[in-house]
XYZ file of C-alpha atoms in Angstrom:
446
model
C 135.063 76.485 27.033
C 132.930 76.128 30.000
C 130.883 72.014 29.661
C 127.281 71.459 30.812
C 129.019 69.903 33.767
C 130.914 73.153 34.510
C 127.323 75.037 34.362
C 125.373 72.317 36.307
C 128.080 72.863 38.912
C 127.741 76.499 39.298
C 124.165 76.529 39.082
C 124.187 73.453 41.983
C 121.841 71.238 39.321
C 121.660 67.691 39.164
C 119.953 64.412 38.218
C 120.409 61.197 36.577
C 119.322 62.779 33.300
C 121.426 66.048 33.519
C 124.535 63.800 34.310
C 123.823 60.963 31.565
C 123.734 63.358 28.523
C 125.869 66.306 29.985
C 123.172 68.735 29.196
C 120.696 71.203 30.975
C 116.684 70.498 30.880
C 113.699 72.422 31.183
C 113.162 70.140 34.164
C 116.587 70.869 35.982
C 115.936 74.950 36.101
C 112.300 74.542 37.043
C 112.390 72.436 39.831
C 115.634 73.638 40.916
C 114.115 74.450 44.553
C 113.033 71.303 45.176
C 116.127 69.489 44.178
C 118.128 71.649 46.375
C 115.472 70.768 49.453
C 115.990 67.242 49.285
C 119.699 67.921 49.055
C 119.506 69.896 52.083
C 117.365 67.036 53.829
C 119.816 64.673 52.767
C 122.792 66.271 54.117
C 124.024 65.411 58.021
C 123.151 67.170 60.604
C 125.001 68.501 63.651
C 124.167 67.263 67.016
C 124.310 70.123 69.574
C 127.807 69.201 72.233
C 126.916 68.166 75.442
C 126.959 71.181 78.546
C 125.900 73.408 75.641
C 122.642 75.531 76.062
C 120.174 75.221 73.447
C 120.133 79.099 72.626
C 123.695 79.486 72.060
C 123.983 76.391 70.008
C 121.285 78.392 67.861
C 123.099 81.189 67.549
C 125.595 79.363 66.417
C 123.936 77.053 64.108
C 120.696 76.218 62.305
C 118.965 73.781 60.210
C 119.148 76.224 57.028
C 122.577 77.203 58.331
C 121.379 81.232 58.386
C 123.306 83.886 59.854
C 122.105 84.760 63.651
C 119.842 87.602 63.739
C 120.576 91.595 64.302
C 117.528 92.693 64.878
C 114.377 90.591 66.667
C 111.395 89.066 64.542
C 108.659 87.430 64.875
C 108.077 86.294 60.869
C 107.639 82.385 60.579
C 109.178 82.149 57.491
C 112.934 82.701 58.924
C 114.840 86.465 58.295
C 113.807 86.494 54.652
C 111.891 89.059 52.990
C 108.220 88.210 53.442
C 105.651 88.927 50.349
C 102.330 90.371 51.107
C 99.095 88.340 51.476
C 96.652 89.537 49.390
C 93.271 88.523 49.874
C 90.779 87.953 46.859
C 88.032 89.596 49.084
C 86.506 92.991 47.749
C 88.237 96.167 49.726
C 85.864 97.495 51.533
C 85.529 101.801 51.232
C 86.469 104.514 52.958
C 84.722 107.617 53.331
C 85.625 111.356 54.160
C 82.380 112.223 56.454
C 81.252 114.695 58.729
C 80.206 114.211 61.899
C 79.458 115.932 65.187
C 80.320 115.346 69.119
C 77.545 115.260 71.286
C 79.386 116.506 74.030
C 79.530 119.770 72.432
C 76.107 121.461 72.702
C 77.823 124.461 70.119
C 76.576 122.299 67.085
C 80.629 122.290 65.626
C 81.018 119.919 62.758
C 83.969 117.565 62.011
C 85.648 115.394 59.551
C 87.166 112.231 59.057
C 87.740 108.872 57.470
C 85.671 106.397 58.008
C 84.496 103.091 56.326
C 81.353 104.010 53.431
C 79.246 101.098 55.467
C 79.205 103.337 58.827
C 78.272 105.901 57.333
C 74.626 108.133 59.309
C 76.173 106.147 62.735
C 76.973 107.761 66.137
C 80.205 109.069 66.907
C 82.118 106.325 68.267
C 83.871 107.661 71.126
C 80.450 109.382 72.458
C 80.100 107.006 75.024
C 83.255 108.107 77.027
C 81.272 111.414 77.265
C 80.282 110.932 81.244
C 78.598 113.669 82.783
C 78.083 114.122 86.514
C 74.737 114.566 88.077
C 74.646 117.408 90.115
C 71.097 117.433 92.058
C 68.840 120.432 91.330
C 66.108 121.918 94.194
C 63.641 123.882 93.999
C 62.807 127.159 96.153
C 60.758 125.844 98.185
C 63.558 123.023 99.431
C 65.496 125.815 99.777
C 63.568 127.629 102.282
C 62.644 124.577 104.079
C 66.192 122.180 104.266
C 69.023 123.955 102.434
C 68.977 127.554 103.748
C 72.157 128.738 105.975
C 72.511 132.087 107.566
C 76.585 131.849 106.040
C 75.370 131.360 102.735
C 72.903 133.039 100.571
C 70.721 131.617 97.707
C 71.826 133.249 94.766
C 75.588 132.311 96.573
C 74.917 128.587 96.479
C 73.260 128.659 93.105
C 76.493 130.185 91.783
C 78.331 126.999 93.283
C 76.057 124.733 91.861
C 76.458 126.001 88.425
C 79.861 126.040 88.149
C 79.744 122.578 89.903
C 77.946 121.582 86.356
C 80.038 123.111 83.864
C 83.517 121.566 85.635
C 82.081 118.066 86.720
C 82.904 118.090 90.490
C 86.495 119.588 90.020
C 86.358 121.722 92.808
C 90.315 123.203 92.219
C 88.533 124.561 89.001
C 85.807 125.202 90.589
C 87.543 127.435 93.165
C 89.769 129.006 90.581
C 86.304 130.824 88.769
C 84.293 131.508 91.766
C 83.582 134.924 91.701
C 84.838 136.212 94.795
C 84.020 139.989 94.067
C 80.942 139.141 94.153
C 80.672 136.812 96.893
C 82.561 135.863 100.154
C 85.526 134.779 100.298
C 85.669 130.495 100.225
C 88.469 127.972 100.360
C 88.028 124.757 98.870
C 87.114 122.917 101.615
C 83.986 125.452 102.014
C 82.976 124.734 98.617
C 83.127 120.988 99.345
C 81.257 121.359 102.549
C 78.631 123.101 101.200
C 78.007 121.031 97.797
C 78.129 117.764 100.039
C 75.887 119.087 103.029
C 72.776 119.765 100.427
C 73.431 116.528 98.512
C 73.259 114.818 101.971
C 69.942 116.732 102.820
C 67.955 116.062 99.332
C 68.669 112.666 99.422
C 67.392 111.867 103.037
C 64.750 113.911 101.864
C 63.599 112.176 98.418
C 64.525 108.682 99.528
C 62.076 106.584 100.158
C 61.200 105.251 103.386
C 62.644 101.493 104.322
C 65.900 102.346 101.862
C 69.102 102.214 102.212
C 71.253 105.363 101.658
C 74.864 106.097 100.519
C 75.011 109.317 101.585
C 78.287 111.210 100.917
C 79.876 112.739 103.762
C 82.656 115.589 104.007
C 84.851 115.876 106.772
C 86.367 119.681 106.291
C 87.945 119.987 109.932
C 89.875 116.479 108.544
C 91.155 117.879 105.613
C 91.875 121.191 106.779
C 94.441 119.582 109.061
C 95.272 117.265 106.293
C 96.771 120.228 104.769
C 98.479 122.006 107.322
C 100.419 118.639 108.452
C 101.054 118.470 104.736
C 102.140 121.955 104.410
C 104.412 121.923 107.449
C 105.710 118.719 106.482
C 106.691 120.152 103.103
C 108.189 123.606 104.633
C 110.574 121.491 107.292
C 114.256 122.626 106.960
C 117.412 120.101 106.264
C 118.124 120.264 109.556
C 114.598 118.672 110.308
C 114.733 116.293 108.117
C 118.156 114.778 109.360
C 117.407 114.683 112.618
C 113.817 112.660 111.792
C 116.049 110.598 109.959
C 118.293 109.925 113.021
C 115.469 109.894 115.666
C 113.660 106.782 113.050
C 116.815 104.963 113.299
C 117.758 104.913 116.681
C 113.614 103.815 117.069
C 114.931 100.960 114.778
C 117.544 100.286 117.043
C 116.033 100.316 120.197
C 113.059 97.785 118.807
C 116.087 95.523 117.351
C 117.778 95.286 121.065
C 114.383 95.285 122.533
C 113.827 92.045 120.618
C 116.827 90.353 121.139
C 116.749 90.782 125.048
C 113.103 88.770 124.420
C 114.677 86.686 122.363
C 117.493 86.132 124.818
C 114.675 85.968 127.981
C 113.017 83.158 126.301
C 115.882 81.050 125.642
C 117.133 81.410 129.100
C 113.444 80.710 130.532
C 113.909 77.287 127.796
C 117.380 76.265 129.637
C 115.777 76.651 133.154
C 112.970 74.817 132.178
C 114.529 71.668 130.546
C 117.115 71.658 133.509
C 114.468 71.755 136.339
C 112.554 68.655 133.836
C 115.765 66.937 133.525
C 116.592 67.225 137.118
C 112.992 65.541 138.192
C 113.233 63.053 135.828
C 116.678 61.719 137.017
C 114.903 61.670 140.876
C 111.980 59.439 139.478
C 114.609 57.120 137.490
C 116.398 57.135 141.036
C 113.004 56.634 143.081
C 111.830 53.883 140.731
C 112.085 49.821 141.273
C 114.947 48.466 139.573
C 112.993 45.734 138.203
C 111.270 48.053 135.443
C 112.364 46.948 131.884
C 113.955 49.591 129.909
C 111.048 49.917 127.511
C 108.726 50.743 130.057
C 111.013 53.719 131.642
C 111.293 55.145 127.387
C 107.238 55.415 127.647
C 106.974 56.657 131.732
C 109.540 59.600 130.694
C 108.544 63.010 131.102
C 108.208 65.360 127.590
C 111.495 67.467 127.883
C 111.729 70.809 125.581
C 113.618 70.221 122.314
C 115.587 72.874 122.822
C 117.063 70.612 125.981
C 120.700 69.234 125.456
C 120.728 66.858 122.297
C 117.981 65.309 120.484
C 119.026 62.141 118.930
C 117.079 60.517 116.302
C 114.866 57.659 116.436
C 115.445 54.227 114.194
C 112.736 53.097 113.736
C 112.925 52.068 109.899
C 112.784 48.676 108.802
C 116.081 47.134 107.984
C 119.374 46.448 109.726
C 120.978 49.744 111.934
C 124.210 49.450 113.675
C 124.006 50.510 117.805
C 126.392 52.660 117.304
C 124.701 54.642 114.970
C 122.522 55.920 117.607
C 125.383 57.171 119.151
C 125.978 59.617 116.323
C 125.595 63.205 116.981
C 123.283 65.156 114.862
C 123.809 67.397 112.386
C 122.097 69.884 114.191
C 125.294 70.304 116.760
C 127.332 72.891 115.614
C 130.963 72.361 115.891
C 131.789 75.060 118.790
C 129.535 72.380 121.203
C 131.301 69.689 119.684
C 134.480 70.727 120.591
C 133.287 71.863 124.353
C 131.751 68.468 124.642
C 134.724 66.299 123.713
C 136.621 68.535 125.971
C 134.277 67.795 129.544
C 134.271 64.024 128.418
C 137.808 63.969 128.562
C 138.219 66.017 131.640
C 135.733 63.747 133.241
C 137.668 60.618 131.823
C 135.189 58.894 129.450
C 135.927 57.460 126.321
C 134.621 59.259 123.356
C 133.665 56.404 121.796
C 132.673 53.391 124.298
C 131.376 50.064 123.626
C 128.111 50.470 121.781
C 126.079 48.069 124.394
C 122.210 48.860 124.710
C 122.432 50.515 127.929
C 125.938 51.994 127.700
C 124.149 53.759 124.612
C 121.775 54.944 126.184
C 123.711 56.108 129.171
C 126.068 58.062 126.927
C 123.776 60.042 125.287
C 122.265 60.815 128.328
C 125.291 62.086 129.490
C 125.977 64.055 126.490
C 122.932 65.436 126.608
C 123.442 66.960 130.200
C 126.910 67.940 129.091
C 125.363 70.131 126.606
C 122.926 71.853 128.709
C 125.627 72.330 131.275
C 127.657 74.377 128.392
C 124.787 76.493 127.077
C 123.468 77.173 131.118
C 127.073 78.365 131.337
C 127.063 80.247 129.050
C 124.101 82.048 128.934
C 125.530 82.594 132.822
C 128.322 84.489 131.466
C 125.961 86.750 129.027
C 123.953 87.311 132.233
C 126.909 88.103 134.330
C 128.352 90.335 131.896
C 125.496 92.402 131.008
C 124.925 92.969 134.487
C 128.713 94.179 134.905
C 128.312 96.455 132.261
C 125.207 98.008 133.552
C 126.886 98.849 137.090
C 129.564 100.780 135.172
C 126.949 102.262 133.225
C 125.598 103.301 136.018
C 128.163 104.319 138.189
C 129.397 106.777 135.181
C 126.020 108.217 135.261
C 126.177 108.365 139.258
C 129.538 110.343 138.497
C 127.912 113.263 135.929
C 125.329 113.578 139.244
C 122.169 112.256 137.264
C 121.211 109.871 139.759
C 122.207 108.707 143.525
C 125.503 106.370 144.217
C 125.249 102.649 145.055
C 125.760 100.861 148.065
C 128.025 98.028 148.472
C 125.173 95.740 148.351
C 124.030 97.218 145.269
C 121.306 99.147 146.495
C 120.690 102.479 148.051
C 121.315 104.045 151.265
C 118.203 104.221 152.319
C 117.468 100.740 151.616
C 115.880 100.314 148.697
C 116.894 97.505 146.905
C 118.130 96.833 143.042
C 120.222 99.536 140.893
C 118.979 101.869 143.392
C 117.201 104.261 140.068
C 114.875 107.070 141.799
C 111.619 106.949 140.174
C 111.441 110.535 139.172
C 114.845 109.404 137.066
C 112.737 107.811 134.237
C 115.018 108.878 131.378
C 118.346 107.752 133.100
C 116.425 104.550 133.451
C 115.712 104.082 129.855
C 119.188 104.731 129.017
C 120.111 102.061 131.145
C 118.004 99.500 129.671
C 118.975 100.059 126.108
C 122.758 99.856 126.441
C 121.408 96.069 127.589
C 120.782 95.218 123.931
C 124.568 95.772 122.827
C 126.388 93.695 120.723
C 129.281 92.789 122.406
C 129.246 89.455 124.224
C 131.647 87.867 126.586
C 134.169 84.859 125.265
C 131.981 82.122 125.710
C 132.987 79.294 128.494
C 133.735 75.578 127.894
């Protein structure tokens, strides 16, 4: 037979009484709950492993050791069933009620629930019920502002009605115009019209010293709104690829257009910082000898960034090495590296001298120069090539017969000077000019 220790087992019960006489109290089934929370509280908890994120170790485990979640919640009492709060509050009645939509003027009468307290109060959704005010005149406004010889009285009053009973939608308002009746109008007509007498009664009722908004109505602009929109819709496949194509060699020729700028201003960069370096060597050269070397670093011209090398500056407090300042920085990428070590040796200097103060200084210069004397090189090549592969352009165009030969001299026979391109020849001279923006580039010189 099954002992009270056998039952307090399965039933997870326990307590110093329960386990001194073997038997099962009142107590231990009543407050069964709380004896299991302070098990629970008692028991070890798992720490989450390290490189673990927090929402997968959740998943995985949890403080009441639940299963993960199918389905998302947003209860606060875990994935348990959740009871019903019932207030002790009186529930308040509901009604079945009439009640009527003022934006019906037929007098129609509804029903619906709605709480016993609300009962004898406007419709609630009355105030989304927003009417337009069309202006009214009179006859004798008529005669004196509003009448046209293309449109008649009863003719306008016919607009204006409808213009009432559809609230300004003038596609409905076109669709029931009686055009038996009256002359044939398009929408923009209709517009015109409406907006012209609006704009007429309010100059005339406004009050002198005031501002107006007056509405205005372009029909000529929307008329060719249309037809551009209507001839855009009716354009064949044909007409649509070759927009396509025409938009993408426009990309094209704006991309090479802004790399030859690009290119220009670079090359315009070199020239300058050679011509600066170039004067500032002649001043070092014209300069007394006596001059510390402090005073020169202050005297010297600005030079462009873009000039040669631009070492860094330690000025930090603390102890620096000399030779740090010898470093190249980072900002040297390694094809200039490679070109630099390369002139050094064919010029027979040591790549890494003694780090004195002014052999320092020397050797960066030097360095320095060596590197604008690699990128004015090449940017010479990239010159020199695009200008070879503009004569060929241009002497296979000179072959089809578009445009005159060149001279040995690279002009014209008559004298003219340059690629010798007629003026009249403007499209063979665009074509020229673009193939300037092509990708290919010449192997670069050390």
């Amino acid at each position: 037979m099954a002992t009270g220790a056998d039952v307090r087992d399965i039933l997870e019960l326990g307590g110093v009484e329960s386990e001194n006489t073997g038997t099962i109290n009142k107590k231990d089934i009543i407050n069964s709950d709380k004896k299991k929370s302070k098990k629970s509280s008692e028991t070890l908890t798992f720490k989450r492993p390290e490189g673990m994120h927090r929402e997968v170790y959740a998943l995985l485990y949890s403080d009441k050791k639940d299963a993960p979640p199918l389905l998302p919640s947003d209860t606060t009492q875990g994935y348990r069933t959740v009871k019903a709060k019932l207030g002790s509050k009186k529930v308040r009645p509901w009604k079945w009620m009439p009640f009527t939509n003022p934006a019906r003027k037929d007098g129609a009468m509804f029903y619906h629930w709605r709480r016993a307290a609300e009962e004898g109060k406007d419709y609630p959704f009355a105030r989304f019920n927003k009417t337009v005010q069309v202006p009214v005149y009179s006859e004798q406004e008529y005669q004196m502002y509003l009448h046209d010889d293309a449109w008649t009285k009863a003719e306008t009053d016919h607009l204006f009605d409808l213009a009432r009973r559809f609230d300004l939608r003038f596609v409905v308002i076109h669709d029931r115009y009686d055009h038996q009746q009256f002359k044939k109008r398009s929408v923009e007509d209709l517009k015109e019209r409406y907006y012209h007498i609006c704009a007429k009664l309010a100059n005339i009722r406004a009050a002198p010293g005031t501002d107006l908004k007056i509405p205005v109505f372009d029909a000529g602009h929307e008329r060719r709104r249309k037809e551009q929109l209507e001839r855009l819709y009716n354009r064949t496949p044909e007409q649509v690829a070759e927009e396509e194509y025409l938009i993408q060699e426009l990309r094209k020729i704006e991309t090479r257009k802004k790399e030859r700028e690009k290119r220009t201003q670079d090359l315009q960069k070199l020239i300058t910082a050679a011509d600066t370096t170039t004067e500032q060597r002649r001043a070092e050269r014209k300069a007394p000898k006596k001059k510390l070397p402090q005073k020169k670093e202050t005297e010297k011209p600005a030079v462009p960034e873009t000039a040669g090398i631009k070492f860094p500056d330690f000025k930090s407090a603390g102890v620096t090495l000399r030779s740090q300042r010898m470093k190249l920085p980072s900002s040297v990428g390694q094809k200039k590296i490679k070109a630099l070590e390369q002139m050094l040796m064919e010029l027979g200097v040591d790549l890494n001298p003694m780090p004195t103060e002014e052999i320092v200084q020397m050797f960066n210069e030097l360095r320095s120069d060596l590197v604008l004397l690699y990128e004015l090189k090449q940017a010479f090549a990239n010159c020199e090539y695009e200008l070879q592969m503009l004569r060929h352009r241009y002497e296979a165009l000179a072959k089809a017969g578009s445009i005159g030969p060149l001279s040995a001299e690279g002009a014209h026979p008559d004298g003219q000077a340059g690629l010798g391109i007629e003026e009249g020849k403007g499209d063979a001279k665009d074509q020229i000019i673009d193939v300037v923006g092509a990708p290919l580039t010449p192997n670069s010189r050390k």
